[in-house]
Amino acid sequence: MVKKVLLINGPNLNLLGTREPEKYGTTTLADIEQAAIKQAELKQDGSQVLAYQNNTEGNIVDRIHQAKLEGVGFIVINAGAYTHTSIAIRDALLGTAIPFIEVHITNVHQRESFRHHSYLSDKAIGIVCGLGVYGYTASIEFALNY
């Protein structure tokens, strides 16, 4: 079983709770991160979730590289808009060979056509979208038991 999971959130996800609540709800990123950390602690087997958010692509790439050195066994990533634009994040995930789940709060396939393409999906273990913030809970549970 994976003991260390890295939860990565990309650009604008720091605005959760106030950003377009009709789409994203009122749960804050801090709420999501705390719930994920607690989810790991409840397993009582040494599992842990590390949470990271950044609006800058290069910083996210650097954090993925660091995860490999820290012994992270799984990544749950909501790359936000970088999902649709970042070959660099894709390459970092592939370069570290850490398995990952791509998660989105909304169903990106019901949104603008430019959101229908992901540079991550074809390499992800799984994709969770459209389940609201519960998508994080489901993804973390899977990662902790992977």
CSV table of C-alpha atoms in Angstrom, one decimal:
chain,number,residue,atom,x,y,z
A,1,MET,CA,0.0,0.0,0.0
A,2,VAL,CA,1.1,3.6,-0.7
A,3,LYS,CA,2.0,5.4,2.5
A,4,LYS,CA,2.7,8.9,1.1
A,5,VAL,CA,0.4,10.7,-1.3
A,6,LEU,CA,1.0,14.1,-2.8
A,7,LEU,CA,-2.1,16.2,-3.5
A,8,ILE,CA,-1.3,18.9,-6.0
A,9,ASN,CA,-3.6,21.8,-7.0
A,10,GLY,CA,-2.8,24.1,-9.8
A,11,PRO,CA,-3.7,27.7,-10.8
A,12,ASN,CA,-6.7,29.5,-9.3
A,13,LEU,CA,-7.6,26.5,-7.0
A,14,ASN,CA,-6.5,28.7,-4.1
A,15,LEU,CA,-9.7,30.7,-4.8
A,16,LEU,CA,-12.0,27.7,-4.1
A,17,GLY,CA,-14.8,28.7,-1.8
A,18,THR,CA,-15.3,32.1,-3.5
A,19,ARG,CA,-14.5,31.4,-7.1
A,20,GLU,CA,-17.6,30.8,-9.2
A,21,PRO,CA,-19.4,28.9,-6.3
A,22,GLU,CA,-22.2,27.9,-8.8
A,23,LYS,CA,-19.5,25.7,-10.5
A,24,TYR,CA,-17.0,24.9,-7.8
A,25,GLY,CA,-19.1,25.1,-4.6
A,26,THR,CA,-18.2,26.8,-1.3
A,27,THR,CA,-15.6,24.4,0.0
A,28,THR,CA,-12.2,26.0,0.3
A,29,LEU,CA,-8.9,24.5,-0.7
A,30,ALA,CA,-7.9,24.5,2.9
A,31,ASP,CA,-11.0,22.4,3.7
A,32,ILE,CA,-10.1,19.9,0.9
A,33,GLU,CA,-6.5,19.6,2.1
A,34,GLN,CA,-7.4,19.1,5.7
A,35,ALA,CA,-10.0,16.4,4.8
A,36,ALA,CA,-7.4,14.6,2.7
A,37,ILE,CA,-4.8,14.8,5.5
A,38,LYS,CA,-7.3,13.5,8.0
A,39,GLN,CA,-8.4,10.7,5.6
A,40,ALA,CA,-4.8,9.4,5.6
A,41,GLU,CA,-4.5,9.7,9.4
A,42,LEU,CA,-7.7,7.7,9.9
A,43,LYS,CA,-6.0,4.7,8.3
A,44,GLN,CA,-3.7,4.5,11.3
A,45,ASP,CA,-1.0,2.8,9.3
A,46,GLY,CA,1.4,5.6,8.8
A,47,SER,CA,-0.1,6.9,5.6
A,48,GLN,CA,0.1,10.6,5.0
A,49,VAL,CA,-1.1,13.2,2.5
A,50,LEU,CA,1.1,16.1,1.6
A,51,ALA,CA,-0.7,19.1,0.1
A,52,TYR,CA,0.7,21.6,-2.4
A,53,GLN,CA,-0.9,24.4,-4.4
A,54,ASN,CA,0.8,26.8,-6.8
A,55,ASN,CA,-0.3,29.1,-9.6
A,56,THR,CA,3.1,28.7,-11.4
A,57,GLU,CA,3.8,25.9,-13.8
A,58,GLY,CA,7.5,25.6,-13.0
A,59,ASN,CA,6.9,25.4,-9.3
A,60,ILE,CA,4.5,22.5,-9.8
A,61,VAL,CA,7.1,20.8,-12.0
A,62,ASP,CA,9.7,21.3,-9.3
A,63,ARG,CA,7.3,19.9,-6.6
A,64,ILE,CA,6.7,16.8,-8.7
A,65,HIS,CA,10.5,16.3,-9.0
A,66,GLN,CA,10.9,16.7,-5.2
A,67,ALA,CA,8.1,14.1,-4.6
A,68,LYS,CA,10.3,11.5,-6.1
A,69,LEU,CA,13.1,12.3,-3.7
A,70,GLU,CA,10.7,12.2,-0.8
A,71,GLY,CA,9.4,8.7,-1.6
A,72,VAL,CA,5.9,9.8,-2.6
A,73,GLY,CA,4.2,6.7,-4.0
A,74,PHE,CA,1.2,8.4,-5.6
A,75,ILE,CA,0.1,11.8,-6.8
A,76,VAL,CA,-3.5,13.2,-7.0
A,77,ILE,CA,-3.4,16.2,-9.2
A,78,ASN,CA,-5.9,18.9,-10.2
A,79,ALA,CA,-3.7,20.8,-12.6
A,80,GLY,CA,-6.5,23.3,-13.3
A,81,ALA,CA,-5.9,25.1,-16.6
A,82,TYR,CA,-2.5,23.5,-16.9
A,83,THR,CA,-4.3,20.2,-17.6
A,84,HIS,CA,-5.1,21.6,-21.1
A,85,THR,CA,-1.7,23.3,-21.8
A,86,SER,CA,1.2,21.9,-19.9
A,87,ILE,CA,3.5,19.4,-21.5
A,88,ALA,CA,6.0,20.3,-18.8
A,89,ILE,CA,3.8,18.9,-16.0
A,90,ARG,CA,3.1,15.8,-18.1
A,91,ASP,CA,6.8,15.3,-18.6
A,92,ALA,CA,7.5,15.8,-14.9
A,93,LEU,CA,4.9,13.1,-14.0
A,94,LEU,CA,6.3,10.7,-16.6
A,95,GLY,CA,9.9,11.5,-15.7
A,96,THR,CA,9.3,10.6,-12.0
A,97,ALA,CA,7.2,7.6,-12.9
A,98,ILE,CA,5.0,8.2,-9.9
A,99,PRO,CA,1.5,6.9,-10.6
A,100,PHE,CA,-1.2,9.6,-10.5
A,101,ILE,CA,-4.9,10.4,-10.7
A,102,GLU,CA,-6.2,13.4,-12.6
A,103,VAL,CA,-9.1,15.1,-10.7
A,104,HIS,CA,-11.4,17.9,-11.6
A,105,ILE,CA,-14.3,19.3,-9.6
A,106,THR,CA,-16.4,20.0,-12.6
A,107,ASN,CA,-17.2,17.7,-15.5
A,108,VAL,CA,-14.7,19.3,-18.0
A,109,HIS,CA,-16.5,17.5,-20.9
A,110,GLN,CA,-19.6,19.6,-20.2
A,111,ARG,CA,-17.7,22.8,-20.5
A,112,GLU,CA,-15.9,24.8,-23.2
A,113,SER,CA,-14.4,22.6,-26.0
A,114,PHE,CA,-10.8,23.7,-25.1
A,115,ARG,CA,-11.2,22.0,-21.7
A,116,HIS,CA,-12.0,18.6,-23.4
A,117,HIS,CA,-8.3,17.9,-24.1
A,118,SER,CA,-6.0,16.9,-21.3
A,119,TYR,CA,-2.2,16.4,-21.6
A,120,LEU,CA,-2.4,14.1,-18.5
A,121,SER,CA,-5.4,11.8,-19.0
A,122,ASP,CA,-3.7,9.2,-21.3
A,123,LYS,CA,-1.0,8.6,-18.7
A,124,ALA,CA,-3.2,8.8,-15.5
A,125,ILE,CA,-4.2,5.7,-13.6
A,126,GLY,CA,-7.6,7.2,-13.5
A,127,ILE,CA,-9.6,10.4,-14.1
A,128,VAL,CA,-12.2,11.7,-11.7
A,129,CYS,CA,-14.3,14.7,-12.9
A,130,GLY,CA,-17.7,16.1,-12.2
A,131,LEU,CA,-18.2,14.8,-8.7
A,132,GLY,CA,-17.5,18.1,-7.0
A,133,VAL,CA,-15.0,18.0,-4.1
A,134,TYR,CA,-16.0,14.4,-3.4
A,135,GLY,CA,-13.7,13.6,-6.4
A,136,TYR,CA,-10.7,14.4,-4.1
A,137,THR,CA,-12.0,12.0,-1.4
A,138,ALA,CA,-12.5,9.2,-3.9
A,139,SER,CA,-9.0,9.8,-5.5
A,140,ILE,CA,-7.2,10.0,-2.1
A,141,GLU,CA,-8.9,6.8,-1.0
A,142,PHE,CA,-7.8,5.0,-4.2
A,143,ALA,CA,-4.3,6.4,-3.8
A,144,LEU,CA,-3.9,5.3,-0.2
A,145,ASN,CA,-4.9,1.7,-1.2
A,146,TYR,CA,-3.0,1.5,-4.5
